[in-house]
Coordinates of N, CA, C and O in Angstrom, one line a residue:
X1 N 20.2 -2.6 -16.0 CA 19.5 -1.9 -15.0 C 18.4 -2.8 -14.4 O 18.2 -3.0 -13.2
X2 N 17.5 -3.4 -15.6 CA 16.6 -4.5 -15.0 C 17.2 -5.6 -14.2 O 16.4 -6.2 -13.4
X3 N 18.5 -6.0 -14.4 CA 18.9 -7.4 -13.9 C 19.3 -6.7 -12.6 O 19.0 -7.4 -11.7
X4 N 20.0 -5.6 -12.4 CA 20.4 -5.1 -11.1 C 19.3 -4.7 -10.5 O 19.5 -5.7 -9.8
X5 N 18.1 -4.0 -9.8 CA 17.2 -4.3 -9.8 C 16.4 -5.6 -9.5 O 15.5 -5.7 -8.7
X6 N 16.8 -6.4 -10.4 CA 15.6 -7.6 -9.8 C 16.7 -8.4 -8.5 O 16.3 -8.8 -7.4
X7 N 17.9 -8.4 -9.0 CA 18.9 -8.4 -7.7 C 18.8 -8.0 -6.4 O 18.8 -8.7 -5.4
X8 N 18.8 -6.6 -6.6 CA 18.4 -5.7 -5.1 C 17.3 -6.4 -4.4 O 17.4 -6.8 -3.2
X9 N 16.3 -6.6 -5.2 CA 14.8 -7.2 -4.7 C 14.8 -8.5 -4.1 O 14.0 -8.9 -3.2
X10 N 15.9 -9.4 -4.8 CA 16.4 -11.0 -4.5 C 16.8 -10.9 -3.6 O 16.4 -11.6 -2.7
X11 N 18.1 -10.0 -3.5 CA 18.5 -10.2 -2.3 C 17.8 -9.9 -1.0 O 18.0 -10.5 0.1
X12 N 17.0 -8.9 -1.2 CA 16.5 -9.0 0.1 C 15.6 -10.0 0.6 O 15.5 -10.4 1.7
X13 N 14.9 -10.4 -0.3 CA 14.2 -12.0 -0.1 C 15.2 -12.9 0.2 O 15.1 -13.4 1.3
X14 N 16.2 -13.2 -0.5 CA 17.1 -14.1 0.3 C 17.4 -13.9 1.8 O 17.5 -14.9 2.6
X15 N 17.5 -12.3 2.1 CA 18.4 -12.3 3.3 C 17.4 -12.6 4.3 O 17.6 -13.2 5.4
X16 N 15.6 -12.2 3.8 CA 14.6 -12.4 4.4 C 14.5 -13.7 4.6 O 14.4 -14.0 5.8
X17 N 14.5 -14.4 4.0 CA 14.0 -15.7 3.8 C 14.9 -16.7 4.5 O 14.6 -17.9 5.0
X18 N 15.8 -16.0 4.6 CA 17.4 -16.9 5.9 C 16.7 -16.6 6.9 O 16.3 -17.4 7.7
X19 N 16.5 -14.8 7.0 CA 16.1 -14.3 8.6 C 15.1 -15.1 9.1 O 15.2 -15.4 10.3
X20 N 14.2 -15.5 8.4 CA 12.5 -16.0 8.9 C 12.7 -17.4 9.0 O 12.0 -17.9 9.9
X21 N 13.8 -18.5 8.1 CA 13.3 -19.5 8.2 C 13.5 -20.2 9.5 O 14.4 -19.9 10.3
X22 N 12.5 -21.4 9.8 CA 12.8 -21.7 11.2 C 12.2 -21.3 12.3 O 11.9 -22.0 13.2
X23 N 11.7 -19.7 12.3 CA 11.6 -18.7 13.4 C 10.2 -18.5 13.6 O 9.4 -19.0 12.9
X24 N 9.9 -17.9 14.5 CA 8.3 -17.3 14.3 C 8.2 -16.0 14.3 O 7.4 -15.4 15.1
X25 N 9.1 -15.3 13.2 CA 8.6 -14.2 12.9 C 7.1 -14.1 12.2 O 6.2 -14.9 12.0
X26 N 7.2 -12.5 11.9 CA 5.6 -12.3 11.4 C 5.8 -11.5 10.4 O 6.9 -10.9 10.1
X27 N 4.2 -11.5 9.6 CA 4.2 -10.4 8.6 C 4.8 -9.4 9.0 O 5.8 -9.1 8.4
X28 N 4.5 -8.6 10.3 CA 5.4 -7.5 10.4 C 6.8 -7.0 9.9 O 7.3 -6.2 9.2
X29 N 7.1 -8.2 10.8 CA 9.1 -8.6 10.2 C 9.0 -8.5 9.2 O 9.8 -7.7 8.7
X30 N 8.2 -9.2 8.6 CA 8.7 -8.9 6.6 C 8.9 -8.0 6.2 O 10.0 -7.7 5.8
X31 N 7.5 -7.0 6.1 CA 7.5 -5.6 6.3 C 8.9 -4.5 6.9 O 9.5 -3.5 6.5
X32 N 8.9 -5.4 8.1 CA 10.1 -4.2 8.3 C 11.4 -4.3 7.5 O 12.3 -3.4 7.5
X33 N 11.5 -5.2 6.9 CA 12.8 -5.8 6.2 C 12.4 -5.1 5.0 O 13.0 -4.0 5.0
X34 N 11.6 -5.1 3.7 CA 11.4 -4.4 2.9 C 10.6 -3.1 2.7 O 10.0 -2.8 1.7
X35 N 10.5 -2.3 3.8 CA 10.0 -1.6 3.2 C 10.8 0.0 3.1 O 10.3 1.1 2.7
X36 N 12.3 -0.2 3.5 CA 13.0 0.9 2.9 C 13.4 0.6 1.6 O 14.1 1.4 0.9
X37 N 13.2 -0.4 1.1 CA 13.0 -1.0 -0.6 C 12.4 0.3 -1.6 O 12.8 0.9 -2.6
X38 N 11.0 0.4 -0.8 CA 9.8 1.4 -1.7 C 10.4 2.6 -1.8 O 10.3 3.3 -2.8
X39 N 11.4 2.9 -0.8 CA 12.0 4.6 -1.3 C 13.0 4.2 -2.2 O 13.6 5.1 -2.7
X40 N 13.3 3.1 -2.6 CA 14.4 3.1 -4.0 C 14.3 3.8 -4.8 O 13.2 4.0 -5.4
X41 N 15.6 4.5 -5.2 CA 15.7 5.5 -6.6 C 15.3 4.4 -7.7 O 14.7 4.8 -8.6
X42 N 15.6 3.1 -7.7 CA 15.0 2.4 -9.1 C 13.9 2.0 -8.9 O 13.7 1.3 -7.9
X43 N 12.9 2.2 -9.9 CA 11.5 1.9 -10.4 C 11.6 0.0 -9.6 O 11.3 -0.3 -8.5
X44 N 11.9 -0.6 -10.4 CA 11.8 -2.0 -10.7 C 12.3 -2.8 -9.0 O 11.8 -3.8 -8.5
X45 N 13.3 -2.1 -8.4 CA 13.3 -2.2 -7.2 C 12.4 -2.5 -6.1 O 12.3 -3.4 -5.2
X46 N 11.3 -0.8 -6.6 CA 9.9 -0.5 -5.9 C 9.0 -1.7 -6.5 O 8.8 -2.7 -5.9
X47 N 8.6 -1.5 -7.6 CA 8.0 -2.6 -8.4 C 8.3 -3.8 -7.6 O 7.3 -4.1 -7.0
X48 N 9.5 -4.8 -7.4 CA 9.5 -6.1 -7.4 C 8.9 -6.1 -5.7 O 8.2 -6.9 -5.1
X49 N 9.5 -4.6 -5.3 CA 9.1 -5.3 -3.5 C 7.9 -5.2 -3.2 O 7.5 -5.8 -2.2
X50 N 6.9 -4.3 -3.9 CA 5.4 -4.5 -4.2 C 4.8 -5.5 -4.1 O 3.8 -5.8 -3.4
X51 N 5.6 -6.4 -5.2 CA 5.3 -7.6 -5.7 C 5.2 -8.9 -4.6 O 4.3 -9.7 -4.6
X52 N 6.4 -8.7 -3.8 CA 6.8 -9.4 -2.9 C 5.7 -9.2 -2.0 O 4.9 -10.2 -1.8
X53 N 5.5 -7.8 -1.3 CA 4.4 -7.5 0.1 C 3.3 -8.3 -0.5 O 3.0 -9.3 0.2
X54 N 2.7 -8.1 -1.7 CA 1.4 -8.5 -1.9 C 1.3 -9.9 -2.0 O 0.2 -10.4 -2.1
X55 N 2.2 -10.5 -2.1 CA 2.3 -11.8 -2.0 C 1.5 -12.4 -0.5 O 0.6 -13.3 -0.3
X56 N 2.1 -11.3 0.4 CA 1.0 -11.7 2.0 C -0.4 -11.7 2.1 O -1.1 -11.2 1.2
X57 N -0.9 -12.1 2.9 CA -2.1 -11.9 3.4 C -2.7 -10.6 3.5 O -2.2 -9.7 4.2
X58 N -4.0 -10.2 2.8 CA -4.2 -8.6 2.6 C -4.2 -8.3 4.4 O -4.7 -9.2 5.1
X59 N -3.6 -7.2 4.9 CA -4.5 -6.9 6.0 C -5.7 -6.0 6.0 O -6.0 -5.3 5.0
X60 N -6.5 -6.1 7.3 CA -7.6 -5.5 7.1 C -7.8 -4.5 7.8 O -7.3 -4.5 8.9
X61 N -8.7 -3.1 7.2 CA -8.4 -1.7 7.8 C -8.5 -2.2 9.3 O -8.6 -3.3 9.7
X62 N -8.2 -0.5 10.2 CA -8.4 -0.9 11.5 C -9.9 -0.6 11.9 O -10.6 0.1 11.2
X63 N -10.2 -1.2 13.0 CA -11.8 -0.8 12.6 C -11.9 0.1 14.3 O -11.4 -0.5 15.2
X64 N -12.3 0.9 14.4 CA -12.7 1.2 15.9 C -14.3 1.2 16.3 O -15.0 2.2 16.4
X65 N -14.5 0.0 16.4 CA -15.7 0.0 16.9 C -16.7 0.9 17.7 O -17.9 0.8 17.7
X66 N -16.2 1.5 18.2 CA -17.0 2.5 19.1 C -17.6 3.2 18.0 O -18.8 2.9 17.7
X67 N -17.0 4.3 17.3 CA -17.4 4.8 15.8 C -18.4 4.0 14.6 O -19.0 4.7 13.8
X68 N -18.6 2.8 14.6 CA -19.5 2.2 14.0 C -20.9 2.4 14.2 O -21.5 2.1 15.3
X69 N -21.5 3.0 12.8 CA -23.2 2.9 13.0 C -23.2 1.4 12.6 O -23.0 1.2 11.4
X70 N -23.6 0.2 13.6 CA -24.1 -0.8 13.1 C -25.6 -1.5 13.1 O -26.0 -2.6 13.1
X71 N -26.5 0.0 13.4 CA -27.6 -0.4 13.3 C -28.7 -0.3 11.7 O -29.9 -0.3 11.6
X72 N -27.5 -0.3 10.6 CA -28.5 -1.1 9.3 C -27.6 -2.1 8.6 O -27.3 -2.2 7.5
X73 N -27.4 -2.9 9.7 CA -26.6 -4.1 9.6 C -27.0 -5.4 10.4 O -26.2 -6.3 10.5
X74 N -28.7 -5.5 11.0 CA -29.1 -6.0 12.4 C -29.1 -7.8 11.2 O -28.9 -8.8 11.8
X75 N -29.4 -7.7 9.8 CA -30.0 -8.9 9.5 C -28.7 -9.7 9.2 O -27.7 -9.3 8.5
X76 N -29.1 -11.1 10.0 CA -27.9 -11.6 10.0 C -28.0 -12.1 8.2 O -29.2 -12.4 7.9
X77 N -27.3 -12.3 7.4 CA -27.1 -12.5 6.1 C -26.2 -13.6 5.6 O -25.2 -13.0 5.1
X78 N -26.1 -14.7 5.6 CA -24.9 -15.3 5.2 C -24.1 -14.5 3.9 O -22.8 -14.6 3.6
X79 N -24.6 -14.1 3.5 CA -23.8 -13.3 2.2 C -23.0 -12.4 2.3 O -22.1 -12.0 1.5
X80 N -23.3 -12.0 3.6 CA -22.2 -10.1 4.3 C -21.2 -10.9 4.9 O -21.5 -11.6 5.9
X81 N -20.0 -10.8 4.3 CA -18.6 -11.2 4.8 C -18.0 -10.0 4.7 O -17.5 -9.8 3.5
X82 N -17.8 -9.2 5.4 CA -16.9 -8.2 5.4 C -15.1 -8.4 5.6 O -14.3 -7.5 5.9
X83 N -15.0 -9.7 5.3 CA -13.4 -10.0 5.0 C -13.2 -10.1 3.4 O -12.1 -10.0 2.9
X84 N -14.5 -10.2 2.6 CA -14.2 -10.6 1.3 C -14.2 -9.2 0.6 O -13.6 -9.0 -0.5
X85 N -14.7 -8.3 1.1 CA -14.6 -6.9 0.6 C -14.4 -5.7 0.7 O -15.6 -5.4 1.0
X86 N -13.7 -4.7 0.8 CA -13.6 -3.8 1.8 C -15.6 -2.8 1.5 O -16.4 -2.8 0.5
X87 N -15.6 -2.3 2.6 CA -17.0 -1.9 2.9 C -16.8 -0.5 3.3 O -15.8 -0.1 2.9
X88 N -17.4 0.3 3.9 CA -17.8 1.4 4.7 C -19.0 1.8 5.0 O -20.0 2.0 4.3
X89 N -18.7 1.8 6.5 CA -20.3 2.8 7.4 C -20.0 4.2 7.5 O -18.8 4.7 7.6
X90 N -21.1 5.0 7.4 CA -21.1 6.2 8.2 C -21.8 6.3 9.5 O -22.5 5.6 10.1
X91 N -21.3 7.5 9.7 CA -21.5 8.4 11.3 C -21.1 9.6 11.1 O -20.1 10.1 10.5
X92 N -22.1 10.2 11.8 CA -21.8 11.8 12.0 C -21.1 12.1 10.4 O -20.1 12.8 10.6
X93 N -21.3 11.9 9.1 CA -20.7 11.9 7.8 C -19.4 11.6 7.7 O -18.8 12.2 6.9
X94 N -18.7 10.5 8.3 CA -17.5 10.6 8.3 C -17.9 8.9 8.0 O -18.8 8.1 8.5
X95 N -16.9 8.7 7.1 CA -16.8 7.4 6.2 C -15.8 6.3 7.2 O -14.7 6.5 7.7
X96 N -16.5 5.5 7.2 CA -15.3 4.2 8.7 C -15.5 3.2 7.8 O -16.7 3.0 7.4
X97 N -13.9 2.3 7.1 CA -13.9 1.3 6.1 C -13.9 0.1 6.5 O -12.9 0.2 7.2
X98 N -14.2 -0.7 6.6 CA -13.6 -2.4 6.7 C -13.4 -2.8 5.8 O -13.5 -2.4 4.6
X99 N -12.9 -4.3 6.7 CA -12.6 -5.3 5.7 C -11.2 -5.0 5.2 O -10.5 -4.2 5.8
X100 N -10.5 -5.6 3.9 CA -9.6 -5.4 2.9 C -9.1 -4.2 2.6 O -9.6 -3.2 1.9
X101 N -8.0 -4.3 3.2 CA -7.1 -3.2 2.9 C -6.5 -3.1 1.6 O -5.6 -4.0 1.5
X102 N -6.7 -2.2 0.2 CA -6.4 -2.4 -1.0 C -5.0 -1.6 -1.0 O -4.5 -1.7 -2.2
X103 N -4.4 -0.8 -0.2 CA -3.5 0.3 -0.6 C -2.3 -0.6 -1.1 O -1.6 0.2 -1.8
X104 N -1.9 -1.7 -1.1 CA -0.7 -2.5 -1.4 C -1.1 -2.3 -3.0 O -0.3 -1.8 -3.8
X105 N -2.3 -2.7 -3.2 CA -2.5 -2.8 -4.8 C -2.5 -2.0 -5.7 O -2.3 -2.0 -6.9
X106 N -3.0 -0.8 -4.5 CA -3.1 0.7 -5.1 C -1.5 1.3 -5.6 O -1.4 2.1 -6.5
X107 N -0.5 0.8 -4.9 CA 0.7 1.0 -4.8 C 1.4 0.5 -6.2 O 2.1 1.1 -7.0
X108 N 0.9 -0.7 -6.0 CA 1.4 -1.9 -7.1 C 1.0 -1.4 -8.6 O 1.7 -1.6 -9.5
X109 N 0.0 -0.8 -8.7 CA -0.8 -0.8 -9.7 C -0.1 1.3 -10.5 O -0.2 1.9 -11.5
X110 N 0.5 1.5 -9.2 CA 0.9 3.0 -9.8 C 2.2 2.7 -10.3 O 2.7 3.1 -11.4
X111 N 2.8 1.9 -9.5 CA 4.2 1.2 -9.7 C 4.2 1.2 -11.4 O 5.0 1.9 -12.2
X112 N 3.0 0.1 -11.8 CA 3.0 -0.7 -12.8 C 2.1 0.1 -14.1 O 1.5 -0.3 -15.0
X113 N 2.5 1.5 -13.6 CA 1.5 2.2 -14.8 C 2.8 3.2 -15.2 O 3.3 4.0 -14.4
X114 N 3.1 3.1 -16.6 CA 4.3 3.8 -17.5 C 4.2 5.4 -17.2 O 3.1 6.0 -17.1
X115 N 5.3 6.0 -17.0 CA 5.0 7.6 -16.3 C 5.0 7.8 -18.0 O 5.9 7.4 -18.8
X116 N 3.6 8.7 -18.2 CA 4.1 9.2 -19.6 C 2.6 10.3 -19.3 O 1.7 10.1 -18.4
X117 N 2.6 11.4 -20.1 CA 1.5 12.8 -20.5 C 0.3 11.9 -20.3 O -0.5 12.2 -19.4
X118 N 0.1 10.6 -20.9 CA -1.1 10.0 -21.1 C -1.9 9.6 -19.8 O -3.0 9.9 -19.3
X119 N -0.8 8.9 -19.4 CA -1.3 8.3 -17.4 C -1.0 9.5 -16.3 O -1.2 9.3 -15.1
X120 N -0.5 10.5 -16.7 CA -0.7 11.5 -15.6 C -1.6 11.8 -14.9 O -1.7 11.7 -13.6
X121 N -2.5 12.2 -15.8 CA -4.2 12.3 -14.7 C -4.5 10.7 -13.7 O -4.5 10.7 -12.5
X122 N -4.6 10.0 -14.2 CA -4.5 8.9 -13.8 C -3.7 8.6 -12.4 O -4.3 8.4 -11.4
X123 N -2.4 8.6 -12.7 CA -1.8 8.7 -11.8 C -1.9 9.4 -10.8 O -1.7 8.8 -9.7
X124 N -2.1 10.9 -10.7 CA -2.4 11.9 -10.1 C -3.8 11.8 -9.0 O -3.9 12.2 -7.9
X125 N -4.6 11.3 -9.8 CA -5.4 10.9 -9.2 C -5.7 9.5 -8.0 O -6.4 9.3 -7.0
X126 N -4.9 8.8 -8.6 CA -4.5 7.8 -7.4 C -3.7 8.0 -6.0 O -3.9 7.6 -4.8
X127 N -2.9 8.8 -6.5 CA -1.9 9.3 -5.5 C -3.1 10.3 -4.4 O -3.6 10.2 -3.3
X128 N -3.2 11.1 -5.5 CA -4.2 12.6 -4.6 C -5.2 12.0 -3.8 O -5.1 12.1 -2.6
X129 N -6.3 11.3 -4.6 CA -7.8 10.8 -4.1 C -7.8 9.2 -3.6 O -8.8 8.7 -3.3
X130 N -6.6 8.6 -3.6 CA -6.9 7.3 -3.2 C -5.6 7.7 -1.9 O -5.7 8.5 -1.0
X131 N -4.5 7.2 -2.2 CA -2.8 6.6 -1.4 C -3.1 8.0 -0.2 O -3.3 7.8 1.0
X132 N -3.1 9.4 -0.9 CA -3.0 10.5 0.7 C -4.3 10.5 1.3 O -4.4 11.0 2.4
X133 N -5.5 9.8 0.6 CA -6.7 9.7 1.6 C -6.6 8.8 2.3 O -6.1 9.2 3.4
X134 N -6.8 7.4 2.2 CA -6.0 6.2 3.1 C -5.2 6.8 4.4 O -5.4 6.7 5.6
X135 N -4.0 7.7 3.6 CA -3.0 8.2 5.0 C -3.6 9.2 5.4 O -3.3 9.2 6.6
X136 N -4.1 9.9 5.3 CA -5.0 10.8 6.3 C -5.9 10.1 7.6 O -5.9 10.4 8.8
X137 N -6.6 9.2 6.8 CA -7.6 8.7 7.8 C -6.7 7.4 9.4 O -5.5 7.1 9.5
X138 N -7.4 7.3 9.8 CA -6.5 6.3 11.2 C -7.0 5.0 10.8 O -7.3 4.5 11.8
X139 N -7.2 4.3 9.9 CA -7.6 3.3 9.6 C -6.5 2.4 9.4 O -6.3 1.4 10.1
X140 N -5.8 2.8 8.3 CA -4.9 2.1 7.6 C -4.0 1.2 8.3 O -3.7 2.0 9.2
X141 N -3.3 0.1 8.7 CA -2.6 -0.7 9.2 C -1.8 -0.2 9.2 O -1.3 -0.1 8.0
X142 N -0.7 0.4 10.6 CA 0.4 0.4 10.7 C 1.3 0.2 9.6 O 1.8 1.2 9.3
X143 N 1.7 -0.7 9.0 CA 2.7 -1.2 8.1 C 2.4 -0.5 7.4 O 3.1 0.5 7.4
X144 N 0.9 -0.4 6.3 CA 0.9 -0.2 4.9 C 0.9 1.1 5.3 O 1.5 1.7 4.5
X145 N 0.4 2.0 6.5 CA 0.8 3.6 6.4 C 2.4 3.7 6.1 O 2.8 4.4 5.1
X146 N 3.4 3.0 6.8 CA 4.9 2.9 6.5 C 5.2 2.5 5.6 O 6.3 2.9 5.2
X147 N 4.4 1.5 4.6 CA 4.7 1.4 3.5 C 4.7 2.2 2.6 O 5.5 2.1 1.7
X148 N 3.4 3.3 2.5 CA 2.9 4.3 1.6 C 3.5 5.0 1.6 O 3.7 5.6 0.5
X149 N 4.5 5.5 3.2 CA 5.3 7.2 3.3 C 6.5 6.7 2.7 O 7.1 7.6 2.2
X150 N 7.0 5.4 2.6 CA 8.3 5.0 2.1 C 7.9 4.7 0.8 O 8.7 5.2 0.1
X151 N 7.3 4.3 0.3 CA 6.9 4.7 -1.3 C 6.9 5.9 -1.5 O 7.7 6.4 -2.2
X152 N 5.9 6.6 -0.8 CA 6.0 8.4 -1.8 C 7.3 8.9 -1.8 O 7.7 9.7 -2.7
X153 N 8.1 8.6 -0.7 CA 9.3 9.2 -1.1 C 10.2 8.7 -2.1 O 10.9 9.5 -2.6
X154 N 10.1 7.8 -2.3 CA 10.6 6.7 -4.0 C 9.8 7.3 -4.8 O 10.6 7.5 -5.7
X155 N 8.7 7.6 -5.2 CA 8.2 8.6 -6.4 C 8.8 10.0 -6.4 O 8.8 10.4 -7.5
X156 N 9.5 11.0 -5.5 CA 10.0 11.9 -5.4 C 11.3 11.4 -6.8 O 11.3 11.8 -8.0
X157 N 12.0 10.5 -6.2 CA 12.8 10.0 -7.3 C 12.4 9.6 -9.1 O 13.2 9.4 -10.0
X158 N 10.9 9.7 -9.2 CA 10.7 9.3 -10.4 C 10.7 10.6 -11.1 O 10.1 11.6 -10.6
X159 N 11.3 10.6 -12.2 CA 12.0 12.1 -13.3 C 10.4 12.8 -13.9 O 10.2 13.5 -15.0
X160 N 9.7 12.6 -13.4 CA 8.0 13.2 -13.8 C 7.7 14.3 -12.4 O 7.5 13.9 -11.3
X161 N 7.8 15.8 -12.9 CA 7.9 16.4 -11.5 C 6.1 16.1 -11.4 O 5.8 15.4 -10.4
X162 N 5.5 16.5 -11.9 CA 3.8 16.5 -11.5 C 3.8 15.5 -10.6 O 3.0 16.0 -9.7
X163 N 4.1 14.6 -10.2 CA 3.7 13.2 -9.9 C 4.6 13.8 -8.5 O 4.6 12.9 -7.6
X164 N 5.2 14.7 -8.1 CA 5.9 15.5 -7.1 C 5.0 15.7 -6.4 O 4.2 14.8 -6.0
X165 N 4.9 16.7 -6.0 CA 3.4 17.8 -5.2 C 2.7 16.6 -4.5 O 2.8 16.6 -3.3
X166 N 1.9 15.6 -5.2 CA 1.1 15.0 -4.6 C 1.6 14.0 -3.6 O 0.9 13.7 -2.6
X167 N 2.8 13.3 -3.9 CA 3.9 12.7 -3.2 C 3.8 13.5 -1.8 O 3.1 13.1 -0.8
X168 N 4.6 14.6 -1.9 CA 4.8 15.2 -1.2 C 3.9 15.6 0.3 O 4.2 15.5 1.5
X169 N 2.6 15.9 -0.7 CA 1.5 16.0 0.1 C 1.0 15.2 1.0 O 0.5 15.7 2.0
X170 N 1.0 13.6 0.7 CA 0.9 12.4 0.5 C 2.0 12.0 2.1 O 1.6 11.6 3.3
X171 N 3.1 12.2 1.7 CA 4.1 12.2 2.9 C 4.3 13.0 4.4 O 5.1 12.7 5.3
X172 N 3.5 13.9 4.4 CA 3.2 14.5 5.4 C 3.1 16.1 4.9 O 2.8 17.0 5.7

C-alpha cells in the first residue's frame, strides 16, 4: 500500500515535471496539477503531495490594504520584515494577517499525526480552530483555499468519524 501510494504521488511529479519542463508555467500550475491528490482515499498519497506543495515557496496571506490599521507601525525598524513571519493587525476587532501563509504546514503536520484516541483533541482542534478559520476569512491564497477544501474531503475518507464533522464544516 505504501509503495502504491508513493507511486500515485511519483507519478504525478513525473507527469508534472514533463508538463513544466522547458515552459513558463507557475506555482499555480503545480497546484492545479496536484491538488485533486489531497482528496485521495490513501493517507500517504495526501501525505506525499503535501510534501511536494511545501517544497514551493510559502505564499503570502492576501493583504487588502484598505482594512489595515497601519498607524502603530509608523517606526521604520530594520527588524520588522513581515515576509519572515506571519503577523496580524486589527480594526474595527477583526484580525487582518500577513506575511506567511502556514496552512500548507498546518495540513502537512495533520497529515503526519497518527489518527488514534490520543491525537484526537489535537487534531480536532487543528482542523476546527486553525484549517476552517483560515477558510472562513478572505485572506488565504486562492490555491491553498483549494488546497484545504480538497484536503478536507480526503479526511472524510480517513476511518476516524470525529475527525468528520469538522471536515465537513471546514468544507463548506
Amino acid at each position: 500500500q505504501s509503495f502504491s501510494a508513493y507511486m500515485t504521488a511519483l507519478q504525478s511529479l513525473d507527469s508534472a515535471s514533463s508538463m513544466f519542463v522547458g515552459t513558463s508555467y507557475t506555482e499555480d500550475d503545480i497546484f492545479e496539477r496536484f491538488k485533486l491528490n489531497l482528496q485521495h482515499t490513501n493517507h500517504l498519497v495526501r501525505k506525499y503531495t503535501l510534501e511536494i506543495l511545501s517544497k514551493l515557496p510559502v505564499k503570502n496571506y492576501i493583504v487588502h490594504h484598505s482594512s489595515l490599521n497601519l498607524s502603530d507601525d509608523l517606526d521604520e525598524e530594520p527588524s520588522h520584515n513581515p515576509t519572515q513571519s506571519s503577523s496580524s493587525n486589527k480594526k474595527n476587532g477583526a484580525t487582518y494577517r500577513q506575511g506567511p501563509c502556514p496552512l500548507l504546514s498546518h495540513l502537512l503536520t495533520l497529515e503526519s499525526t497518527p489518527v488514534s484516541f490520543d491525537n484526537e483533541r489535537p487534531q480536532l482542534s487543528l482542523i476546527s480552530n486553525t484549517i476552517n478559520v483560515m477558510l472562513q476569512g478572505d485572506q488565504l491564497p486562492l490555491n491553498y483555499a483549494d488546497a484545504a477544501a480538497h484536503y478536507l474531503l480526503g479526511v472524510l475518507s480517513i476511518k476516524y468519524q470525529p475527525l468528520w464533522q469538522p471536515a465537513m464544516a471546514g468544507g463548506g
